[in-house]
Amino acid sequence: MNLEVFESRFWAITSQPNDTDCSNVEGVCPLQCDSFDLDCYVIDNHGFVLVSKQQNDAGRFLGEIDGSVMTTLIRMGMFKRVSLFDYQAMCKMNLHSVSSARPLLSSFYSLASALKWFLSNFVLFLLEFNICSFWHPEHFTEAKPSFSVSSSHKKKGDILQPCDTEYPSFIYEPSVKETNSIIKCGRCQKMFVVQQIPDSNLLMLVVQADCDCSRQYPPITMDPKEVKYNASVKCDRMRSQKIRRRPESCHAYHPQENANDCGGASGLSLSVSLFLTCLSFLALVSR
């Protein structure tokens, strides 16, 4: 089942018909997820959105879309935050010097850069200049420079260096099957209901959409952060990184393998009948 079929079935199931019996239901009834004041999501056990009214939300983390709901779910124990580490990450190198003294050769470097820029532009001017236009003005064409001023201010690529990074991850607590809460956001309140979808690792979340809580609850991002080690911890980290060991024994034998079949390709012989057939065919074609 692809995502489009899954979405269509989800919207069909979550739309209550107008003749629904609402006599024993408190609150608004019937409810439909396509209503403007409701946001319905299907999220997995790590908080990533699978189905949403906004197609751009698919694949995004719920905390980035609605930080208030994700923060409340973490406080209620429905999601647990864990830290993951990447020991093979690449981080930008900080080229900012901590010294307040100016480089002694800064003026010479500036003069050399200006001279280099002038010479390069002068050479380009000579290459693009049409000398024949002095003798044949009727064939004169205006030369268009192929360079721009912004090329001289081109930003250099960031220098990367190996580092360790830490980034958060969130895991659903399966003991909590269903929960709901009201989030106070200044002048309004946001209500939400979340329930586990049976026989799956998915959750259905219905959120009140007419209350904005972005000022009180910033989004929760999963951006990695560089781990800074002091001298002692850095040495311990280097000692703990053991070299990968080779297997203790050599697995060169298998009971279901026939060793006599090994190297049988070198014993292939030429088929005499096939060889004679090919020669006869070539003789007929050559005639």
GROMACS .gro file of C-alpha atoms in nm:
model
  287
    1MET     CA    1   0.000   0.000   0.000
    2ASN     CA    2   0.148   0.334  -0.105
    3LEU     CA    3   0.114   0.658   0.087
    4GLU     CA    4  -0.163   0.804  -0.130
    5VAL     CA    5  -0.391   0.503  -0.078
    6PHE     CA    6  -0.315   0.507   0.294
    7GLU     CA    7  -0.403   0.877   0.316
    8SER     CA    8  -0.731   0.834   0.126
    9ARG     CA    9  -0.839   0.549   0.352
   10PHE     CA   10  -0.741   0.747   0.661
   11TRP     CA   11  -0.947   1.052   0.561
   12ALA     CA   12  -1.244   0.830   0.477
   13ILE     CA   13  -1.233   0.654   0.814
   14THR     CA   14  -1.192   0.975   1.017
   15SER     CA   15  -1.490   1.151   0.857
   16GLN     CA   16  -1.808   1.096   1.059
   17PRO     CA   17  -2.126   1.117   0.851
   18ASN     CA   18  -2.380   1.387   0.925
   19ASP     CA   19  -2.638   1.133   1.049
   20THR     CA   20  -2.408   1.006   1.326
   21ASP     CA   21  -2.585   0.939   1.657
   22CYS     CA   22  -2.436   1.200   1.893
   23SER     CA   23  -2.679   1.154   2.181
   24ASN     CA   24  -2.418   0.999   2.409
   25VAL     CA   25  -2.128   1.216   2.293
   26GLU     CA   26  -2.012   1.524   2.480
   27GLY     CA   27  -1.879   1.813   2.275
   28VAL     CA   28  -1.884   1.874   1.903
   29CYS     CA   29  -2.034   1.592   1.699
   30PRO     CA   30  -1.994   1.481   1.426
   31LEU     CA   31  -1.624   1.551   1.376
   32GLN     CA   32  -1.432   1.551   1.051
   33CYS     CA   33  -1.056   1.586   1.010
   34ASP     CA   34  -1.098   1.809   0.705
   35SER     CA   35  -1.255   2.077   0.927
   36PHE     CA   36  -1.068   2.408   0.937
   37ASP     CA   37  -1.045   2.411   1.319
   38LEU     CA   38  -0.889   2.063   1.349
   39ASP     CA   39  -0.549   1.923   1.257
   40CYS     CA   40  -0.523   1.546   1.229
   41TYR     CA   41  -0.193   1.361   1.215
   42VAL     CA   42  -0.070   1.006   1.195
   43ILE     CA   43   0.273   0.980   1.355
   44ASP     CA   44   0.506   0.687   1.414
   45ASN     CA   45   0.667   0.575   1.738
   46HIS     CA   46   0.949   0.829   1.692
   47GLY     CA   47   0.723   1.130   1.640
   48PHE     CA   48   0.756   1.166   1.263
   49VAL     CA   49   0.447   1.260   1.063
   50LEU     CA   50   0.312   1.015   0.807
   51VAL     CA   51  -0.025   1.172   0.726
   52SER     CA   52  -0.130   1.536   0.757
   53LYS     CA   53  -0.361   1.782   0.585
   54GLN     CA   54  -0.049   1.968   0.477
   55GLN     CA   55   0.139   1.737   0.242
   56ASN     CA   56   0.465   1.918   0.316
   57ASP     CA   57   0.446   1.796   0.677
   58ALA     CA   58   0.491   1.431   0.576
   59GLY     CA   59   0.830   1.308   0.694
   60ARG     CA   60   0.885   1.598   0.934
   61PHE     CA   61   0.922   1.572   1.309
   62LEU     CA   62   0.610   1.667   1.505
   63GLY     CA   63   0.811   1.888   1.741
   64GLU     CA   64   0.914   2.109   1.449
   65ILE     CA   65   0.551   2.149   1.340
   66ASP     CA   66   0.388   2.194   1.681
   67GLY     CA   67   0.627   2.230   1.973
   68SER     CA   68   0.348   2.275   2.228
   69VAL     CA   69   0.192   1.933   2.169
   70MET     CA   70   0.525   1.750   2.157
   71THR     CA   71   0.645   1.922   2.475
   72THR     CA   72   0.325   1.819   2.654
   73LEU     CA   73   0.353   1.459   2.534
   74ILE     CA   74   0.708   1.442   2.668
   75ARG     CA   75   0.599   1.582   3.005
   76MET     CA   76   0.312   1.333   3.025
   77GLY     CA   77   0.552   1.043   2.961
   78MET     CA   78   0.407   0.933   2.629
   79PHE     CA   79   0.739   1.008   2.458
   80LYS     CA   80   1.082   0.970   2.609
   81ARG     CA   81   1.382   1.171   2.500
   82VAL     CA   82   1.708   0.985   2.439
   83SER     CA   83   2.043   1.118   2.322
   84LEU     CA   84   2.223   0.968   2.025
   85PHE     CA   85   2.585   1.030   1.934
   86ASP     CA   86   2.757   1.042   1.599
   87TYR     CA   87   3.128   0.969   1.637
   88GLN     CA   88   3.199   1.015   1.265
   89ALA     CA   89   3.050   1.360   1.211
   90MET     CA   90   3.210   1.659   1.040
   91CYS     CA   91   3.191   2.004   1.197
   92LYS     CA   92   3.284   2.348   1.073
   93MET     CA   93   3.624   2.463   1.189
   94ASN     CA   94   3.626   2.789   1.380
   95LEU     CA   95   3.875   3.011   1.198
   96HIS     CA   96   3.823   3.308   1.428
   97SER     CA   97   4.146   3.403   1.599
   98VAL     CA   98   4.135   3.467   1.973
   99SER     CA   99   4.427   3.710   1.950
  100SER     CA  100   4.344   4.080   1.945
  101ALA     CA  101   4.664   4.169   1.757
  102ARG     CA  102   4.643   4.241   1.386
  103PRO     CA  103   4.858   4.040   1.144
  104LEU     CA  104   5.178   4.222   1.057
  105LEU     CA  105   5.151   4.144   0.687
  106SER     CA  106   4.783   4.233   0.647
  107SER     CA  107   4.860   4.547   0.441
  108PHE     CA  108   5.089   4.352   0.208
  109TYR     CA  109   4.822   4.084   0.160
  110SER     CA  110   4.565   4.350   0.075
  111LEU     CA  111   4.799   4.511  -0.177
  112ALA     CA  112   4.879   4.174  -0.335
  113SER     CA  113   4.508   4.086  -0.360
  114ALA     CA  114   4.430   4.419  -0.527
  115LEU     CA  115   4.718   4.375  -0.774
  116LYS     CA  116   4.607   4.020  -0.851
  117TRP     CA  117   4.251   4.136  -0.913
  118PHE     CA  118   4.369   4.415  -1.146
  119LEU     CA  119   4.595   4.185  -1.349
  120SER     CA  120   4.329   3.915  -1.386
  121ASN     CA  121   4.068   4.165  -1.505
  122PHE     CA  122   4.319   4.327  -1.741
  123VAL     CA  123   4.404   3.990  -1.898
  124LEU     CA  124   4.035   3.913  -1.942
  125PHE     CA  125   3.987   4.253  -2.104
  126LEU     CA  126   4.264   4.184  -2.355
  127LEU     CA  127   4.124   3.840  -2.435
  128GLU     CA  128   3.774   3.973  -2.499
  129PHE     CA  129   3.878   4.294  -2.674
  130ASN     CA  130   3.824   4.291  -3.052
  131ILE     CA  131   4.131   4.455  -3.212
  132CYS     CA  132   3.997   4.401  -3.564
  133SER     CA  133   3.721   4.653  -3.497
  134PHE     CA  134   3.971   4.938  -3.556
  135TRP     CA  135   4.017   4.829  -3.920
  136HIS     CA  136   3.666   4.693  -3.979
  137PRO     CA  137   3.423   4.907  -3.781
  138GLU     CA  138   3.123   4.762  -3.968
  139HIS     CA  139   3.191   4.425  -3.803
  140PHE     CA  140   3.222   4.575  -3.457
  141THR     CA  141   3.043   4.388  -3.183
  142GLU     CA  142   3.017   4.486  -2.823
  143ALA     CA  143   3.201   4.250  -2.595
  144LYS     CA  144   3.010   4.130  -2.291
  145PRO     CA  145   3.222   4.051  -1.989
  146SER     CA  146   3.186   3.696  -1.867
  147PHE     CA  147   3.272   3.785  -1.511
  148SER     CA  148   3.086   3.983  -1.251
  149VAL     CA  149   3.182   4.184  -0.949
  150SER     CA  150   3.030   3.925  -0.721
  151SER     CA  151   3.280   3.665  -0.841
  152SER     CA  152   3.559   3.851  -0.664
  153HIS     CA  153   3.361   3.829  -0.342
  154LYS     CA  154   3.283   3.457  -0.375
  155LYS     CA  155   3.251   3.292  -0.040
  156LYS     CA  156   3.506   3.028   0.031
  157GLY     CA  157   3.392   2.681   0.126
  158ASP     CA  158   3.366   2.597   0.492
  159ILE     CA  159   3.654   2.394   0.630
  160LEU     CA  160   3.532   2.078   0.803
  161GLN     CA  161   3.704   1.868   1.066
  162PRO     CA  162   3.612   1.537   1.235
  163CYS     CA  163   3.410   1.576   1.553
  164ASP     CA  164   3.151   1.410   1.777
  165THR     CA  165   2.792   1.533   1.770
  166GLU     CA  166   2.490   1.472   1.989
  167TYR     CA  167   2.132   1.486   1.864
  168PRO     CA  168   1.802   1.402   2.035
  169SER     CA  169   1.564   1.123   1.950
  170PHE     CA  170   1.221   1.044   2.090
  171ILE     CA  171   1.069   0.702   2.158
  172TYR     CA  172   0.705   0.625   2.221
  173GLU     CA  173   0.615   0.460   2.552
  174PRO     CA  174   0.379   0.173   2.452
  175SER     CA  175   0.225   0.149   2.799
  176VAL     CA  176   0.037   0.476   2.735
  177LYS     CA  177  -0.236   0.386   2.487
  178GLU     CA  178  -0.438   0.709   2.493
  179THR     CA  179  -0.416   1.052   2.648
  180ASN     CA  180  -0.550   1.405   2.612
  181SER     CA  181  -0.472   1.744   2.756
  182ILE     CA  182  -0.541   2.116   2.735
  183ILE     CA  183  -0.250   2.353   2.670
  184LYS     CA  184  -0.286   2.709   2.798
  185CYS     CA  185  -0.136   2.956   2.552
  186GLY     CA  186  -0.207   3.303   2.684
  187ARG     CA  187  -0.548   3.414   2.560
  188CYS     CA  188  -0.648   3.077   2.414
  189GLN     CA  189  -0.636   2.708   2.498
  190LYS     CA  190  -0.538   2.422   2.272
  191MET     CA  191  -0.690   2.079   2.325
  192PHE     CA  192  -0.554   1.761   2.173
  193VAL     CA  193  -0.627   1.388   2.183
  194VAL     CA  194  -0.381   1.114   2.089
  195GLN     CA  195  -0.451   0.742   2.065
  196GLN     CA  196  -0.252   0.442   1.953
  197ILE     CA  197  -0.368   0.271   1.635
  198PRO     CA  198  -0.417  -0.100   1.722
  199ASP     CA  199  -0.169  -0.357   1.590
  200SER     CA  200   0.076  -0.094   1.468
  201ASN     CA  201   0.345   0.145   1.583
  202LEU     CA  202   0.137   0.444   1.472
  203LEU     CA  203  -0.051   0.708   1.669
  204MET     CA  204  -0.346   0.922   1.569
  205LEU     CA  205  -0.332   1.281   1.691
  206VAL     CA  206  -0.616   1.534   1.671
  207VAL     CA  207  -0.524   1.893   1.763
  208GLN     CA  208  -0.731   2.207   1.793
  209ALA     CA  209  -0.602   2.430   1.514
  210ASP     CA  210  -0.745   2.773   1.604
  211CYS     CA  211  -0.498   2.842   1.889
  212ASP     CA  212  -0.139   2.944   1.817
  213CYS     CA  213   0.110   2.849   2.090
  214SER     CA  214   0.432   2.919   1.899
  215ARG     CA  215   0.529   3.210   2.127
  216GLN     CA  216   0.498   3.011   2.449
  217TYR     CA  217   0.636   2.683   2.309
  218PRO     CA  218   0.921   2.706   2.056
  219PRO     CA  219   0.965   2.421   1.809
  220ILE     CA  220   1.168   2.117   1.911
  221THR     CA  221   1.442   2.053   1.658
  222MET     CA  222   1.666   1.753   1.609
  223ASP     CA  223   1.970   1.947   1.492
  224PRO     CA  224   2.299   1.789   1.603
  225LYS     CA  225   2.528   1.977   1.840
  226GLU     CA  226   2.901   1.938   1.864
  227VAL     CA  227   3.024   1.771   2.182
  228LYS     CA  228   3.306   1.965   2.345
  229TYR     CA  229   3.547   1.754   2.549
  230ASN     CA  230   3.799   1.872   2.803
  231ALA     CA  231   4.152   1.735   2.802
  232SER     CA  232   4.092   1.438   3.035
  233VAL     CA  233   3.765   1.326   2.873
  234LYS     CA  234   3.918   1.358   2.527
  235CYS     CA  235   4.203   1.127   2.624
  236ASP     CA  236   3.957   0.875   2.768
  237ARG     CA  237   3.755   0.887   2.446
  238MET     CA  238   4.065   0.816   2.238
  239ARG     CA  239   4.158   0.521   2.460
  240SER     CA  240   3.807   0.377   2.443
  241GLN     CA  241   3.810   0.365   2.062
  242LYS     CA  242   3.951   0.018   2.016
  243ILE     CA  243   4.076  -0.106   1.684
  244ARG     CA  244   3.835  -0.346   1.518
  245ARG     CA  245   3.946  -0.703   1.588
  246ARG     CA  246   3.977  -0.973   1.329
  247PRO     CA  247   3.780  -1.299   1.367
  248GLU     CA  248   3.936  -1.535   1.618
  249SER     CA  249   3.899  -1.835   1.385
  250CYS     CA  250   3.907  -1.884   1.009
  251HIS     CA  251   3.576  -1.997   0.856
  252ALA     CA  252   3.711  -2.160   0.541
  253TYR     CA  253   3.497  -2.475   0.562
  254HIS     CA  254   3.126  -2.545   0.546
  255PRO     CA  255   2.974  -2.894   0.590
  256GLN     CA  256   2.729  -2.844   0.301
  257GLU     CA  257   3.003  -2.740   0.057
  258ASN     CA  258   3.177  -2.991  -0.170
  259ALA     CA  259   3.545  -2.902  -0.192
  260ASN     CA  260   3.582  -3.103  -0.515
  261ASP     CA  261   3.366  -2.849  -0.699
  262CYS     CA  262   3.610  -2.568  -0.626
  263GLY     CA  263   3.828  -2.474  -0.921
  264GLY     CA  264   3.619  -2.672  -1.167
  265ALA     CA  265   3.611  -2.386  -1.414
  266SER     CA  266   3.971  -2.456  -1.518
  267GLY     CA  267   3.875  -2.809  -1.627
  268LEU     CA  268   3.628  -2.705  -1.897
  269SER     CA  269   3.689  -2.874  -2.233
  270LEU     CA  270   3.599  -2.768  -2.584
  271SER     CA  271   3.291  -2.927  -2.740
  272VAL     CA  272   3.407  -3.094  -3.062
  273SER     CA  273   3.059  -3.108  -3.216
  274LEU     CA  274   2.996  -2.739  -3.151
  275PHE     CA  275   3.337  -2.649  -3.291
  276LEU     CA  276   3.276  -2.844  -3.614
  277THR     CA  277   2.931  -2.688  -3.651
  278CYS     CA  278   3.079  -2.339  -3.626
  279LEU     CA  279   3.346  -2.421  -3.886
  280SER     CA  280   3.084  -2.557  -4.127
  281PHE     CA  281   2.871  -2.246  -4.085
  282LEU     CA  282   3.168  -2.017  -4.151
  283ALA     CA  283   3.258  -2.215  -4.463
  284LEU     CA  284   2.906  -2.180  -4.601
  285VAL     CA  285   2.897  -1.808  -4.531
  286SER     CA  286   3.236  -1.746  -4.693
  287ARG     CA  287   3.114  -1.900  -5.021
   0.00000   0.00000   0.00000
